[in-house]
CSV table of C-alpha atoms in Angstrom, one decimal:
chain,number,residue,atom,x,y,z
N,982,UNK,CA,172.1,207.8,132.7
N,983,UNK,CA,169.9,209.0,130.2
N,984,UNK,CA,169.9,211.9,127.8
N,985,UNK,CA,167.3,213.1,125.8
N,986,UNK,CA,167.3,216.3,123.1
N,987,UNK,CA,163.1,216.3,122.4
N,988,UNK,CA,160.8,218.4,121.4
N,989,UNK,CA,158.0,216.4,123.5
N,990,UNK,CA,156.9,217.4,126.9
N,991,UNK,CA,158.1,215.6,129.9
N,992,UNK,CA,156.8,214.1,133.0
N,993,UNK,CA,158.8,215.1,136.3
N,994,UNK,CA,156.9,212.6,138.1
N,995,UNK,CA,158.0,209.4,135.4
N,996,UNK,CA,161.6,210.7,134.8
N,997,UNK,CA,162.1,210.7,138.9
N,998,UNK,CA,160.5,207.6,139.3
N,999,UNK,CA,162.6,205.8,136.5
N,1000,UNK,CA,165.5,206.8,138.1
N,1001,UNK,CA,164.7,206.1,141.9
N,1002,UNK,CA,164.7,201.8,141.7
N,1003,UNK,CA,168.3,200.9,143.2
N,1004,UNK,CA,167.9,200.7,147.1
N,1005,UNK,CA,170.8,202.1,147.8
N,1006,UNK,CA,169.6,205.4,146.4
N,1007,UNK,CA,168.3,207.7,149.0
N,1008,UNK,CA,168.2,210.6,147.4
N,1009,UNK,CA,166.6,212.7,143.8
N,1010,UNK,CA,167.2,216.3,143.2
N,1011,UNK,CA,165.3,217.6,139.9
N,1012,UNK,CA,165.3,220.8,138.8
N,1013,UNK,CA,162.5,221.8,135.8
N,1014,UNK,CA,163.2,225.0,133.7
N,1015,UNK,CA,159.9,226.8,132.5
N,1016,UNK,CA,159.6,229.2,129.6
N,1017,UNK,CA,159.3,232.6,131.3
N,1018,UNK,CA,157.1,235.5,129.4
N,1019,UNK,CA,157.6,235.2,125.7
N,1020,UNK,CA,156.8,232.4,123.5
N,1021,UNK,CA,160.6,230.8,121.8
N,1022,UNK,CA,161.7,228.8,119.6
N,1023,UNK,CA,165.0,226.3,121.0
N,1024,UNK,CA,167.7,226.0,117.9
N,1025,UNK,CA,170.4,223.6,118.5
N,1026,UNK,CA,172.9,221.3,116.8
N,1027,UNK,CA,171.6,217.9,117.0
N,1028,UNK,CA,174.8,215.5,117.5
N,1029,UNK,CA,177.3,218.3,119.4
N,1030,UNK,CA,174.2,218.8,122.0
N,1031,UNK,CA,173.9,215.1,123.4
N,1032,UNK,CA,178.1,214.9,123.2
N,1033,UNK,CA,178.3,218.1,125.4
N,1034,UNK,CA,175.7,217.4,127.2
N,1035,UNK,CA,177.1,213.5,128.1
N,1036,UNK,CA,180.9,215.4,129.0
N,1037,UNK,CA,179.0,217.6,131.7
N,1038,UNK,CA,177.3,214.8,133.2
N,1039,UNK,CA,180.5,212.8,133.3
N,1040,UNK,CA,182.0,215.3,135.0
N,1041,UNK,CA,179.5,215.6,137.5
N,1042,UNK,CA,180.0,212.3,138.4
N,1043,UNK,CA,183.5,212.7,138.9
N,1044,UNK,CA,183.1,215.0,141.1
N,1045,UNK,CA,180.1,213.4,143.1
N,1046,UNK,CA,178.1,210.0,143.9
N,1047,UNK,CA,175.4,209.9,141.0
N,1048,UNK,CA,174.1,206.8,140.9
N,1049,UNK,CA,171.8,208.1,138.1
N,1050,UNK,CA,170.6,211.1,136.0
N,1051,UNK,CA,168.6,212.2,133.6
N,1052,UNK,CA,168.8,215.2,131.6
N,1053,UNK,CA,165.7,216.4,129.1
N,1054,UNK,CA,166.2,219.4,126.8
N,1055,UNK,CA,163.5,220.6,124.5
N,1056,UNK,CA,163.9,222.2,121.2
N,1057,UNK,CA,161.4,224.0,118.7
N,1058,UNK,CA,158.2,225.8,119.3
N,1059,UNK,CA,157.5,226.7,123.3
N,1060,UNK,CA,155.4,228.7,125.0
N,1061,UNK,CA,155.3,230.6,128.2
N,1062,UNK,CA,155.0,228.3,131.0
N,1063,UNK,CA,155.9,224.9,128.8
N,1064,UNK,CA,159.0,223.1,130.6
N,1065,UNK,CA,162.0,223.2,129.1
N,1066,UNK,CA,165.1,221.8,130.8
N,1067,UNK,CA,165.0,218.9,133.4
N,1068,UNK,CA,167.6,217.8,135.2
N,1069,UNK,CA,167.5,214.5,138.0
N,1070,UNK,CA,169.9,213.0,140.0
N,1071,UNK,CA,170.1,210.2,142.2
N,1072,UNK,CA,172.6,209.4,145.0
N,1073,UNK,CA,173.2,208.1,148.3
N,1074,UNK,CA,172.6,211.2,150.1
N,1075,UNK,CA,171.2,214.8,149.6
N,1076,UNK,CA,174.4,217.0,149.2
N,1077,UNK,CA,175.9,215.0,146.5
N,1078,UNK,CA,172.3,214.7,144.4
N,1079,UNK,CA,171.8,219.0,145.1
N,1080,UNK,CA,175.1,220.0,144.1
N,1081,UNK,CA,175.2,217.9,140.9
N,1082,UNK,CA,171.5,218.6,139.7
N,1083,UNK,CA,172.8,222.5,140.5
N,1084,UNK,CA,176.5,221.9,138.7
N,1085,UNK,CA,174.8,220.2,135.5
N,1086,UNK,CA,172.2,222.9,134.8
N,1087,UNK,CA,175.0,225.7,135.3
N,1088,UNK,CA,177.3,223.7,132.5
N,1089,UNK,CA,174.3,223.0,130.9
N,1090,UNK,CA,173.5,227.0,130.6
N,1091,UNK,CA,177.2,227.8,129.3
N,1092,UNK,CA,177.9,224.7,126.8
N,1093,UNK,CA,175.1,223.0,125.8
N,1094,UNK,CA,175.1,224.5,121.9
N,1095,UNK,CA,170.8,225.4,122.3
N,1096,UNK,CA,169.9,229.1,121.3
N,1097,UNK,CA,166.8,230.9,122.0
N,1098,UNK,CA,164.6,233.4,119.2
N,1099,UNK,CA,162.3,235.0,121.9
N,1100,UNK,CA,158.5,236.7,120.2
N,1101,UNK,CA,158.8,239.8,122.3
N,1102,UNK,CA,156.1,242.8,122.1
N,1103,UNK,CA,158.6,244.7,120.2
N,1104,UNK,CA,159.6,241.3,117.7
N,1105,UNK,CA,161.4,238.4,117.0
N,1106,UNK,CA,164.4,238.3,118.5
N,1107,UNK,CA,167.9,236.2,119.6
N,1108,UNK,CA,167.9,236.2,123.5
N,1109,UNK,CA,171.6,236.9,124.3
N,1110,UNK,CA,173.9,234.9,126.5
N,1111,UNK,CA,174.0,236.3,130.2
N,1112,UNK,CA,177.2,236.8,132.1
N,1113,UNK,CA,175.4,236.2,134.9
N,1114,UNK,CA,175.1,232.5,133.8
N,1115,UNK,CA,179.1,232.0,133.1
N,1116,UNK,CA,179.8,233.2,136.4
N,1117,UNK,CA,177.3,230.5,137.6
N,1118,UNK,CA,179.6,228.0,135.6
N,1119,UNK,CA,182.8,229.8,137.1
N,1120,UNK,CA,181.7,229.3,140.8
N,1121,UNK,CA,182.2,225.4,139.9
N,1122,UNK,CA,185.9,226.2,139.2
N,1123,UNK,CA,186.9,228.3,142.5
N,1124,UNK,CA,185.9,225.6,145.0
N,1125,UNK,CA,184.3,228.2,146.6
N,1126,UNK,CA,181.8,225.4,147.3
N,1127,UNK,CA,181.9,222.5,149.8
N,1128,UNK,CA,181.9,219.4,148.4
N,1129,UNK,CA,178.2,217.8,150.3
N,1130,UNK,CA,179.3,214.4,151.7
H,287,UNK,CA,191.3,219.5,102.1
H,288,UNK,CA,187.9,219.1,102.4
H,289,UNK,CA,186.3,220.1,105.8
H,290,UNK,CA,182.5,220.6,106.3
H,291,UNK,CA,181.5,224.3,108.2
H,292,UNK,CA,178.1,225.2,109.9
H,293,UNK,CA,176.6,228.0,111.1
H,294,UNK,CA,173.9,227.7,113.8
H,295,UNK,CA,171.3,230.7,114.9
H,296,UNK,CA,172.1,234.5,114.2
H,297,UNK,CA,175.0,233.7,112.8
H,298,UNK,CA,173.3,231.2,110.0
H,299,UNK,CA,170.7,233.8,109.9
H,300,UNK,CA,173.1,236.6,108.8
H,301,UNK,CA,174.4,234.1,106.4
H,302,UNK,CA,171.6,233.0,104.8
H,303,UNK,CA,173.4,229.4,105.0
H,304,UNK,CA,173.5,226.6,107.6
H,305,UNK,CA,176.3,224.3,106.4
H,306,UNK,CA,178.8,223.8,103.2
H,307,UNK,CA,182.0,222.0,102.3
H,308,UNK,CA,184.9,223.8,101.8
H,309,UNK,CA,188.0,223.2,100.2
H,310,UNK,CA,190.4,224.6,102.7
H,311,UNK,CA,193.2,227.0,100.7
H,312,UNK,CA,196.9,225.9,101.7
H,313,UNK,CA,197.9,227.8,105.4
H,314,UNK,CA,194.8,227.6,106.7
H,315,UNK,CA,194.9,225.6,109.9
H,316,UNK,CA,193.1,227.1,112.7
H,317,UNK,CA,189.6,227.9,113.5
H,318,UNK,CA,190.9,231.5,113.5
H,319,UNK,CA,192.2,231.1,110.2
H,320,UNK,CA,189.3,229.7,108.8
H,321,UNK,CA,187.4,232.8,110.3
H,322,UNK,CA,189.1,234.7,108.6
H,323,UNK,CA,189.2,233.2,105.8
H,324,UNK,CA,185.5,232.6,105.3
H,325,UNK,CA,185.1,237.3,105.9
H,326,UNK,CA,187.5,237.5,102.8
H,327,UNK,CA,184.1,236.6,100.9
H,328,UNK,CA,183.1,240.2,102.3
H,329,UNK,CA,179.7,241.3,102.6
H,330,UNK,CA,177.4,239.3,105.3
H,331,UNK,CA,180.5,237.6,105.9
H,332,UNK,CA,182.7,240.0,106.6
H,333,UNK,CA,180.1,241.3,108.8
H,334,UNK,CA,179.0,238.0,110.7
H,335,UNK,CA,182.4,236.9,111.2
H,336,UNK,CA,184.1,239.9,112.3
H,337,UNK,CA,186.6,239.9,114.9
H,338,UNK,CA,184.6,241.7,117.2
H,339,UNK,CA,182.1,239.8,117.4
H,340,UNK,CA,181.9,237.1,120.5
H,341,UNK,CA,181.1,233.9,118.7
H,342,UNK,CA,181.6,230.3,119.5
H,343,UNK,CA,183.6,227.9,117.7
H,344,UNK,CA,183.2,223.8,117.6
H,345,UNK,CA,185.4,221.4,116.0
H,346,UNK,CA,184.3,218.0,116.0
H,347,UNK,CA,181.3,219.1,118.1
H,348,UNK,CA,183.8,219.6,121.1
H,349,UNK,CA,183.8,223.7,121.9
H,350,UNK,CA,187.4,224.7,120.6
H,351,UNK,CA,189.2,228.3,120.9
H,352,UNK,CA,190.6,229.9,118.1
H,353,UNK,CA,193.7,228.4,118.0
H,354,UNK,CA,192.1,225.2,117.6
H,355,UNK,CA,193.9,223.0,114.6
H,356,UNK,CA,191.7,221.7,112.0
H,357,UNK,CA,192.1,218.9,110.0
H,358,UNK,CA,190.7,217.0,106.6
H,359,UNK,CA,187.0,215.6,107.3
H,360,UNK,CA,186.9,217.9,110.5
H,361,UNK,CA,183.1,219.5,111.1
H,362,UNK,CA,183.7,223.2,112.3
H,363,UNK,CA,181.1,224.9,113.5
H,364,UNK,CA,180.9,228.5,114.4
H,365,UNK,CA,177.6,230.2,116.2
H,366,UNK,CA,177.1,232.9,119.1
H,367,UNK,CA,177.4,232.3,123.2
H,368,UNK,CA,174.8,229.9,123.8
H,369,UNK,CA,171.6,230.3,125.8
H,370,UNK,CA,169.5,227.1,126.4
H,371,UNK,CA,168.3,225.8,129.5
């Protein structure tokens, strides 16, 4: 498992490969996050991010087979189209590795203390949460979604 | 009892401050308590922290709610809804 708060780039390509070596893994599900539109800067507060990030992942793999993951965050300066957020897992099979990759970057989204200054047209300004994005996190909660074996 | 507060994004903008240590007056015991404490100081504060206002509150770098006990040595944290990934 590896977690990394960075302000670097990453390599999709590297981070799945890293994670793919244990034969018995037959399966990686990434997701990368892009910068959409506006140029950003990414606050957050360094020590509480790994720790929150590390509980989400913990639960994920309580919940599934994740025989490894990787989560990348950036922070600071970013500009449309840089990556932002990737998340890999590997498991045995596809279900488990979707729904975890899809379960951490909805927790992710909702607990993960990162904050975004958007430069819109009109200014500088503090892009606000979404409801859309603690319903995502809710769904997790209903088990209104099979459990991929 | 000493306890050390930051503020994180429009909430430390408002403020003008990112982090202090605070000598926590007798009573006060609960992240909501120290909210309100911290908007007796009026102005930006009053303003920042007001009860209307949907912030987000960490205490030891775990998210806690407002009832939420808080301790000598504890780190609170207070800062709006997050919105990374």
């Amino acid at each position: 498992m590896r977690i990394s708060v960075q302000s670097e780039d990453f390599d999709l390509g590297a981070e799945v490969k890293a994670i793919s070596g244990n034969p018995k893994i037959g399966a990686v599900a990434s997701f990368v996050g892009l910068v959409r539109d506006n140029a950003m800067t990414l606050e957050h507060y360094p020590g509480m991010t790994e720790r929150a990030i590390g509980k989400i992942v913990e639960e994920a793999k309580s919940r599934w087979q994740v025989m490894d993951c990787t989560v990348i965050h950036r922070h600071g300066a970013l500009k449309p189209n840089d990556q932002i957020v990737l998340v890999a897992v590997a498991s045995g099979h596809r279900g488990d590795a979707f729904a975890a990759c899809e379960f951490i970057m909805d927790y992710l989204k909702t607990q993960a203390p990162f904050w975004k200054k958007e430069q819109t047209p009109e200014g500088v300004r503090w892009v606000e949460a979404k409801t859309t994005d603690d319903q995502a996190a809710e769904r997790w909660t209903e088990n209104s979604r099979p459990v991929a074996k | 009892m000493k306890i050390k507060v930051l503020y994180f994004a429009s909430v430390r903008e408002k403020l003008g401050k990112d982090a202090e240590e605070i000598e926590l007056p007798a009573g006060v015991a609960t992240v909501a308590g120290l909210r309100s404490h911290l908007r007796l100081r009026g102005g930006a504060w009053a303003e920042a922290l007001a009860d209307g206002r949907l912030l987000r509150t960490a205490v030891n770098q775990d998210m806690a709610q407002a009832g939420a006990a808080i301790k000598a040595g504890d780190e609170v944290a207070f800062f709006p809804p997050v919105t990374g990934g």
